[in-house]
mmCIF file of C-alpha atoms in Angstrom:
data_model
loop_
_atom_site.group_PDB
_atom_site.id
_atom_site.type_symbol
_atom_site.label_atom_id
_atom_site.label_comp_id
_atom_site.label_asym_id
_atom_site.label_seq_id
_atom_site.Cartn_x
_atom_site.Cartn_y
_atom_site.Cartn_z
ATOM 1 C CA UNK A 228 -21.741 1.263 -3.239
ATOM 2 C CA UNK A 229 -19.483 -1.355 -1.669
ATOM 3 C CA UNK A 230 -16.641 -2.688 -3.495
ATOM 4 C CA UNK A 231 -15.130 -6.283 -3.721
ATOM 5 C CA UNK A 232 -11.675 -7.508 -4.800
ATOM 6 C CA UNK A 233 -13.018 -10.689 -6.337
ATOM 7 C CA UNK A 234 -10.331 -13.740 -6.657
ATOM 8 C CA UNK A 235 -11.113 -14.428 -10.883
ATOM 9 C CA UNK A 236 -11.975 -12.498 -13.965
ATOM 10 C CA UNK A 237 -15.392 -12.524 -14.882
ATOM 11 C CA UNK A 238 -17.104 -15.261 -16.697
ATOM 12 C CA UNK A 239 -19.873 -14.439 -19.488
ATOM 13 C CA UNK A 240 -19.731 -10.720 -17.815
ATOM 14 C CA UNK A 241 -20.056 -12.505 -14.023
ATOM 15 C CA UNK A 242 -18.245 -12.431 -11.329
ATOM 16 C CA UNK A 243 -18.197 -15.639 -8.626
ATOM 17 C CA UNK A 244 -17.951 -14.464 -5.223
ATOM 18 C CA UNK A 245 -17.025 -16.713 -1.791
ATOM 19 C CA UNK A 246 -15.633 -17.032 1.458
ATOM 20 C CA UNK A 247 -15.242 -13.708 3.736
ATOM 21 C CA UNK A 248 -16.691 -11.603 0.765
ATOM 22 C CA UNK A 249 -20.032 -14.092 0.426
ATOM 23 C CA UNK A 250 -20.517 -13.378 4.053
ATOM 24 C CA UNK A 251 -19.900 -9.836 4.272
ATOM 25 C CA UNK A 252 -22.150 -9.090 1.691
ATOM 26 C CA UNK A 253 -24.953 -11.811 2.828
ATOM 27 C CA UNK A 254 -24.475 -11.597 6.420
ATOM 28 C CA UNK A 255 -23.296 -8.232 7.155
ATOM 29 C CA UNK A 256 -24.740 -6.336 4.346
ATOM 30 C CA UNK A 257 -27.804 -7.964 4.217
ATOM 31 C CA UNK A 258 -27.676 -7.806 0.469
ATOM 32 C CA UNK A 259 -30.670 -8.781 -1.472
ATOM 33 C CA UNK A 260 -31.234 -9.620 -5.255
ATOM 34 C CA UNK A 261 -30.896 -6.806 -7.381
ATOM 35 C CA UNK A 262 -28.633 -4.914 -5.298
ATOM 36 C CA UNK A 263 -25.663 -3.673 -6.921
ATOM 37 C CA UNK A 264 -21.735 -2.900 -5.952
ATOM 38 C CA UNK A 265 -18.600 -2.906 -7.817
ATOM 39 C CA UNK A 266 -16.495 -5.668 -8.556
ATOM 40 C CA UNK A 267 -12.383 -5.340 -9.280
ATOM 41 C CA UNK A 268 -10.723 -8.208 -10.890
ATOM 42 C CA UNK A 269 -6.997 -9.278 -10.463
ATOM 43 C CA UNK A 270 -6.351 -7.333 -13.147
ATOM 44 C CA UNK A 271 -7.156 -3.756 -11.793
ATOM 45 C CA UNK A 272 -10.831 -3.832 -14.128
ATOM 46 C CA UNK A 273 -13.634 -2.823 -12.531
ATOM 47 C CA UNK A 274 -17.188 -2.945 -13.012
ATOM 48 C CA UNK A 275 -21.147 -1.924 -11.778
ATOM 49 C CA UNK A 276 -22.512 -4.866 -10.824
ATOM 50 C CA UNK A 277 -26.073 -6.734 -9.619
ATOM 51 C CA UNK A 278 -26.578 -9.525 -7.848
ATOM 52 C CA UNK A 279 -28.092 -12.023 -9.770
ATOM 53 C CA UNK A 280 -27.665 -15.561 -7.450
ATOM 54 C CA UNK A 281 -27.192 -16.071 -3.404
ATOM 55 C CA UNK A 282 -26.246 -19.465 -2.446
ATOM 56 C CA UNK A 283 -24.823 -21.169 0.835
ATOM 57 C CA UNK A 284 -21.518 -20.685 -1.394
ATOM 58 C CA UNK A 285 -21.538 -17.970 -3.318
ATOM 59 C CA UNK A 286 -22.669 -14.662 -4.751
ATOM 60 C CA UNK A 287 -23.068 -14.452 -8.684
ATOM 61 C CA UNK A 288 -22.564 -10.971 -9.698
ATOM 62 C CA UNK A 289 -23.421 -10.102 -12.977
ATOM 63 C CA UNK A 290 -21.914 -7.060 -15.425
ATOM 64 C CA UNK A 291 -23.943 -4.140 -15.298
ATOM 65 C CA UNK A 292 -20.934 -1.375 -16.782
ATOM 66 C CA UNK A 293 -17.515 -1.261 -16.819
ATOM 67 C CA UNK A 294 -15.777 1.458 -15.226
ATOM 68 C CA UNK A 295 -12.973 3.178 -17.464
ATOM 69 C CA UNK A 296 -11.426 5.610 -14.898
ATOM 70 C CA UNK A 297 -8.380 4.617 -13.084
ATOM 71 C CA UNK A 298 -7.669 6.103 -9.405
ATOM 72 C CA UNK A 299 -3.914 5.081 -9.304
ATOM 73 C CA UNK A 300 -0.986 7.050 -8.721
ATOM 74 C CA UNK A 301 1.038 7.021 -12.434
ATOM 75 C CA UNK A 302 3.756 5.480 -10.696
ATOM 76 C CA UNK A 303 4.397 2.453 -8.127
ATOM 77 C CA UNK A 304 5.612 3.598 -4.396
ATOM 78 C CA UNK A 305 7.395 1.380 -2.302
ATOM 79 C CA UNK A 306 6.707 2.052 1.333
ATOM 80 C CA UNK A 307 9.975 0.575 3.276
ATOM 81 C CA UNK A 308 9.647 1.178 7.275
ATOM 82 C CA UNK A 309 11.823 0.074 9.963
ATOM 83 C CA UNK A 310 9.824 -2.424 11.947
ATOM 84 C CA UNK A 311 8.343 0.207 14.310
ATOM 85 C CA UNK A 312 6.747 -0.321 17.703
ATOM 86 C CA UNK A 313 3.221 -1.409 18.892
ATOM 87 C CA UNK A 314 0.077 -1.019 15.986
ATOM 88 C CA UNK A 315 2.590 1.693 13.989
ATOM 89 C CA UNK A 316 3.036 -0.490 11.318
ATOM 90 C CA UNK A 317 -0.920 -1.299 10.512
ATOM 91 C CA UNK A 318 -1.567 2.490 11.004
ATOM 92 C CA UNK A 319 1.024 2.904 8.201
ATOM 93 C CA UNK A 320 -0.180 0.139 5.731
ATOM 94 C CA UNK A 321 -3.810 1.232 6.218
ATOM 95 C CA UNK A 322 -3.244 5.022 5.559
ATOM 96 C CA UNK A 323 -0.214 4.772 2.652
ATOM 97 C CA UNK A 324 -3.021 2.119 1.173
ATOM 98 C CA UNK A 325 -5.451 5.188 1.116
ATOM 99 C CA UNK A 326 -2.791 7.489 0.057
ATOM 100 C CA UNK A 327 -2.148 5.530 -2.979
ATOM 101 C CA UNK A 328 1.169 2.947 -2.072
ATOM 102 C CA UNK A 329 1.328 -0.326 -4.245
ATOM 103 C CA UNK A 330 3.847 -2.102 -1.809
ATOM 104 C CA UNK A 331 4.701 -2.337 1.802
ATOM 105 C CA UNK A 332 8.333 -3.205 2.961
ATOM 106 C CA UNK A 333 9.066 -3.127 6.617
ATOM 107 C CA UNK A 334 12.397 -4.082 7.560
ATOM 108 C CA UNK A 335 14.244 -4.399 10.282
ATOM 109 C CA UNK A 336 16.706 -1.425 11.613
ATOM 110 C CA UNK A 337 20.089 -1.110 13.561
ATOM 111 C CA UNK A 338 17.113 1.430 15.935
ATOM 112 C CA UNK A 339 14.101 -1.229 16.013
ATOM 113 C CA UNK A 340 13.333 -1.900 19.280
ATOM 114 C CA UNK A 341 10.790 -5.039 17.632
ATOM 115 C CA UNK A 342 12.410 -8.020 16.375
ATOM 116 C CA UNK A 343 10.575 -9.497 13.930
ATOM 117 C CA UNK A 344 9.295 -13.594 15.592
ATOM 118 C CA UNK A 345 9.498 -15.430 12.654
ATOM 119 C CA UNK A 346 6.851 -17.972 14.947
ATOM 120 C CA UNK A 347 4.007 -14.899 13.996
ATOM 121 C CA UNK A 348 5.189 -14.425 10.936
ATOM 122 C CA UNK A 349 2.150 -15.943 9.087
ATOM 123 C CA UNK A 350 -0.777 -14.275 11.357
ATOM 124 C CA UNK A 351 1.135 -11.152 11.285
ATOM 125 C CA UNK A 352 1.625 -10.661 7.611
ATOM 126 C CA UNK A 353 -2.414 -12.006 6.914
ATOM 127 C CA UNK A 354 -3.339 -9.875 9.047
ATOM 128 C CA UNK A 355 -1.327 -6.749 7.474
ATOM 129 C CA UNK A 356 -2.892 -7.779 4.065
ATOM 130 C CA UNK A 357 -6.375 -7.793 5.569
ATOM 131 C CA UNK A 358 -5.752 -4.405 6.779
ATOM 132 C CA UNK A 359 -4.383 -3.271 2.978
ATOM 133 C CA UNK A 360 -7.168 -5.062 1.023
ATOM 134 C CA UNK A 361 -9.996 -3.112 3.400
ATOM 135 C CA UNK A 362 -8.399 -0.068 3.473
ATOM 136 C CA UNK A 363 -8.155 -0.255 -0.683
ATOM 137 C CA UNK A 364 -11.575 -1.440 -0.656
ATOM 138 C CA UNK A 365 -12.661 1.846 1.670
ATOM 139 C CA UNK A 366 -10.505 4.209 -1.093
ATOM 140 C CA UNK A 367 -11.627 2.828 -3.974
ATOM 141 C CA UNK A 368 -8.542 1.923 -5.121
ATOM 142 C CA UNK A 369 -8.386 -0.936 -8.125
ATOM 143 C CA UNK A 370 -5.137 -2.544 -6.374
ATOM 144 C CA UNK A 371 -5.206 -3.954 -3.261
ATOM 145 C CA UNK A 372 -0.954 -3.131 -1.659
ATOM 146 C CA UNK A 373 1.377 -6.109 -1.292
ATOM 147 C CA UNK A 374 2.692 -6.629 1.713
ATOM 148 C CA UNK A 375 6.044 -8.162 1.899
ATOM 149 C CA UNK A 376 7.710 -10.370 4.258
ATOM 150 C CA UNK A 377 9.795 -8.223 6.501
ATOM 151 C CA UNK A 378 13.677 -8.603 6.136
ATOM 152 C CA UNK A 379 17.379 -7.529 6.917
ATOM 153 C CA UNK A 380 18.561 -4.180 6.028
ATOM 154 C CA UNK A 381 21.251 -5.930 3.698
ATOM 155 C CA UNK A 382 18.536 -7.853 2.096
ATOM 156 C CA UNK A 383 16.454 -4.824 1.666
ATOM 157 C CA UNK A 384 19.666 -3.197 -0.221
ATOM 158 C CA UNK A 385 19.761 -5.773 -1.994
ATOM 159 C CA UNK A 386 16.173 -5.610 -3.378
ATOM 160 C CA UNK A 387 16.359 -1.661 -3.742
ATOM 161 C CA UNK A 388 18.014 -2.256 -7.538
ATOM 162 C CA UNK A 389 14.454 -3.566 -8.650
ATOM 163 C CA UNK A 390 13.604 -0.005 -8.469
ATOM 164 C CA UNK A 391 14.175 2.767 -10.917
ATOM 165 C CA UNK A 392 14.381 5.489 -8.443
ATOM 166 C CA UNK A 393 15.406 5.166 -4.460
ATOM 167 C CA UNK A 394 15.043 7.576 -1.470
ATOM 168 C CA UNK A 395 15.465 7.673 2.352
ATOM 169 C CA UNK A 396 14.189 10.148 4.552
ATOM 170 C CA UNK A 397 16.693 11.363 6.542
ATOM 171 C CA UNK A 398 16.173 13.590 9.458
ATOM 172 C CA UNK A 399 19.425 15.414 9.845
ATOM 173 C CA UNK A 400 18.865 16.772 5.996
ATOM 174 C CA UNK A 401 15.604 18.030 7.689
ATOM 175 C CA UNK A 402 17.715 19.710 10.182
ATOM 176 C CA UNK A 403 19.992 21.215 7.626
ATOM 177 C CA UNK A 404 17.404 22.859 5.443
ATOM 178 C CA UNK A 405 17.330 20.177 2.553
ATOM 179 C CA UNK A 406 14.654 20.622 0.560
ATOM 180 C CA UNK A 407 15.149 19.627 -3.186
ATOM 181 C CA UNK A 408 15.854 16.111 -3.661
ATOM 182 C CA UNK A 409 12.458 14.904 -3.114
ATOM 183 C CA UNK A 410 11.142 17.621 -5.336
ATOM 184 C CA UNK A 411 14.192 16.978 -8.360
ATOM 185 C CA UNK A 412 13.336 13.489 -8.079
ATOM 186 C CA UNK A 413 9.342 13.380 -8.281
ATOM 187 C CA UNK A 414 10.135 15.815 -11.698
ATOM 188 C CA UNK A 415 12.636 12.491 -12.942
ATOM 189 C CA UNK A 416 10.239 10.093 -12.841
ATOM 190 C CA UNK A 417 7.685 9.206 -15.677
ATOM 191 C CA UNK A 418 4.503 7.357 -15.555
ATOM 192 C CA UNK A 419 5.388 3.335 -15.029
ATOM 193 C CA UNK A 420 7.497 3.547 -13.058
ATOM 194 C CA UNK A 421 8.679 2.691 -9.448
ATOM 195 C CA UNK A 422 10.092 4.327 -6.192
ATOM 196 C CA UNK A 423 11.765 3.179 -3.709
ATOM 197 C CA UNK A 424 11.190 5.533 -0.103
ATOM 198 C CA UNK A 425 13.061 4.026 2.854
ATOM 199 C CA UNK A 426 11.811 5.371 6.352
ATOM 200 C CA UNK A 427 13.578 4.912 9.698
ATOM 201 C CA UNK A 428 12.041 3.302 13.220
ATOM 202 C CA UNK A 429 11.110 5.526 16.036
ATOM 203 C CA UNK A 430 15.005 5.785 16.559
ATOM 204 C CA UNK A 431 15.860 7.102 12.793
ATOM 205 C CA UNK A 432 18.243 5.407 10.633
ATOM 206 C CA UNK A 433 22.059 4.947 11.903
ATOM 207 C CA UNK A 434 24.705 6.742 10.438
ATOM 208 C CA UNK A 435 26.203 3.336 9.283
ATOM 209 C CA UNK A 436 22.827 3.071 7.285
ATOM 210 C CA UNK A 437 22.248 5.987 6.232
ATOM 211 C CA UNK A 438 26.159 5.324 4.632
ATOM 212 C CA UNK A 439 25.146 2.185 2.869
ATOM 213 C CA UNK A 440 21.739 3.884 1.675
ATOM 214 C CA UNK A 441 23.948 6.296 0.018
ATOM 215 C CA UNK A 442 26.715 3.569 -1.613
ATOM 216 C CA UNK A 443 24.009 1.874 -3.167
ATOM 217 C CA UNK A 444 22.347 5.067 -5.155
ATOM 218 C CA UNK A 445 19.887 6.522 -2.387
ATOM 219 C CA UNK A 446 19.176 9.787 -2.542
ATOM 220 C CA UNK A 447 18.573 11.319 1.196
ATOM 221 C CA UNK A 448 15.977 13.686 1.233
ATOM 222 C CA UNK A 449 14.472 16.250 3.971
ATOM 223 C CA UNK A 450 10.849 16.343 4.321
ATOM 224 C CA UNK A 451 10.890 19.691 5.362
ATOM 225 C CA UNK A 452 11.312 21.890 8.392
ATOM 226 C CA UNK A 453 9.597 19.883 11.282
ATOM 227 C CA UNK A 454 11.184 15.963 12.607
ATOM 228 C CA UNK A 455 8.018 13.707 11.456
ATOM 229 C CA UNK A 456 7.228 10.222 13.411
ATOM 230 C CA UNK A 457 8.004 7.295 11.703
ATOM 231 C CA UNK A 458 4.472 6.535 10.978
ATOM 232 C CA UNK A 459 3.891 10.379 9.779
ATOM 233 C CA UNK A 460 6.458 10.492 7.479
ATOM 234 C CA UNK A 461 5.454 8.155 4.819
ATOM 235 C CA UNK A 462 1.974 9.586 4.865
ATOM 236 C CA UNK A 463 3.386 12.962 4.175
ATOM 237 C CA UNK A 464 5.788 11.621 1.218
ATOM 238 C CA UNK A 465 2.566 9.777 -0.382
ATOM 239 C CA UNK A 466 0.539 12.737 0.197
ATOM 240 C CA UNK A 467 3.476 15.202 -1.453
ATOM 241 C CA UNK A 468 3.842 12.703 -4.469
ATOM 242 C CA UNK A 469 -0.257 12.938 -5.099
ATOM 243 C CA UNK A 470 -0.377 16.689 -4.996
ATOM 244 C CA UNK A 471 2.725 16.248 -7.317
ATOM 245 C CA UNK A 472 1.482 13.807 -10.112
ATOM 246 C CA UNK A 473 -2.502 14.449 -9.650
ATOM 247 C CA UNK A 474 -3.177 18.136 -8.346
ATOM 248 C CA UNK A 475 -0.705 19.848 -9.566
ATOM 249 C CA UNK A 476 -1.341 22.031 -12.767
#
């Protein structure tokens, strides 16, 4: 059943539906009357519903059951990368969107061989959120990622006390066997709340990073024995954290 992040709550137990969604499920989809997928509001509620009304506008969805369960992760993830080369960065967001992340935070490292054109800025980011919103639709997730505007290291230190816990992967705590602090810290935290994991560009973090990671509360953890890519290693964290807070009994 295909699933649609509609813009507004529903109305009298409908749900008004327009622009790309309208024509992806009258144009692509071929939807008729009577045919049914699931709507999620803004609000993370989701519902069974029929098509009741096509126009050259609109679909009008109505109600048919609400849906109780929640596929979330208990807690919000905060994907930061350092702006990493070619399509890395859409491979990331559309995988960690699968994998359960609620934000995306690239930034831009002492090692990234991008520089972020503030000209492209707009396409760029639409295009990221596109990429987040499908790949949520795809998962059936009830949240569709943010993506935010990529920025400074300094400003992304800045930002990191908004979160209740903060990590960077570090590959020379790979190297030298660390293997706890992602593990003491995924035991910490408690349902609500939100985690900060910084990643490096192709290049890693610098040492002068990693330093100011660490003066402003980081913990650096290892992600054990083998170096990951940068666009591997969030993938693993997300997929650690889900066996952590959903599989494991």
């Amino acid at each position: 059943m295909q699933r649609y992040f509609v813009q507004h709550q529903a109305n009298d137990n409908q749900f008004f539906i327009d622009e790309e969604d309208r024509h992806h499920i009258v144009k692509v989809m071929r939807m008729q009357i009577d045919d049914q997928i699931i709507c999620v509001d803004p609000n993370g509620k989701q519902a069974v519903c029929k098509l009741s009304e096509i126009t050259n506008s609109s679909v009008v969805a109505d109600v048919v059951q609400w849906i109780d369960e929640s596929p979330e992760l208990p807690i919000s993830i905060t994907i930061a990368s350092g702006l990493p080369k070619g399509d890395k960065l859409e491979w990331i967001i559309q995988k960690g969107t699968e994998l359960g992340a609620q934000q995306f935070l690239p930034f831009s490292a002492a090692r990234s061989v991008v520089k972020w054109d503030e000209k492209k800025a707009a396409k760029k980011i639409d295009r990221w959120q596109k990429i987040a919103k499908e790949a949520a639709e795809q998962s059936h997730r009830t949240v569709v990622p943010t993506i935010i505007n990529p920025m400074s290291f300094k400003e992304l230190l800045k930002m990191s006390g908004d979160f209740d816990y903060k990590l960077a992967a570090y590959e020379e705590e790979s190297r030298q066997g660390e293997t706890s602090v992602l593990s003491s810290t995924l035991k910490q935290i408690k349902s609500g709340e939100t985690l900060l994991i910084v990643f490096g560009p192709e290049g890693g973090l610098a040492e002068e990073e990693v330093q100011q990671l660490k003066e402003y509360g980081f913990g650096l953890c290892g992600l054990g024995p083998r170096i990951l890519r940068t666009e591997t290693a969030p993938l693993y964290s997300l997929a650690a954290i889900s066996y952590h807070f959903e599989l494991l009994r």
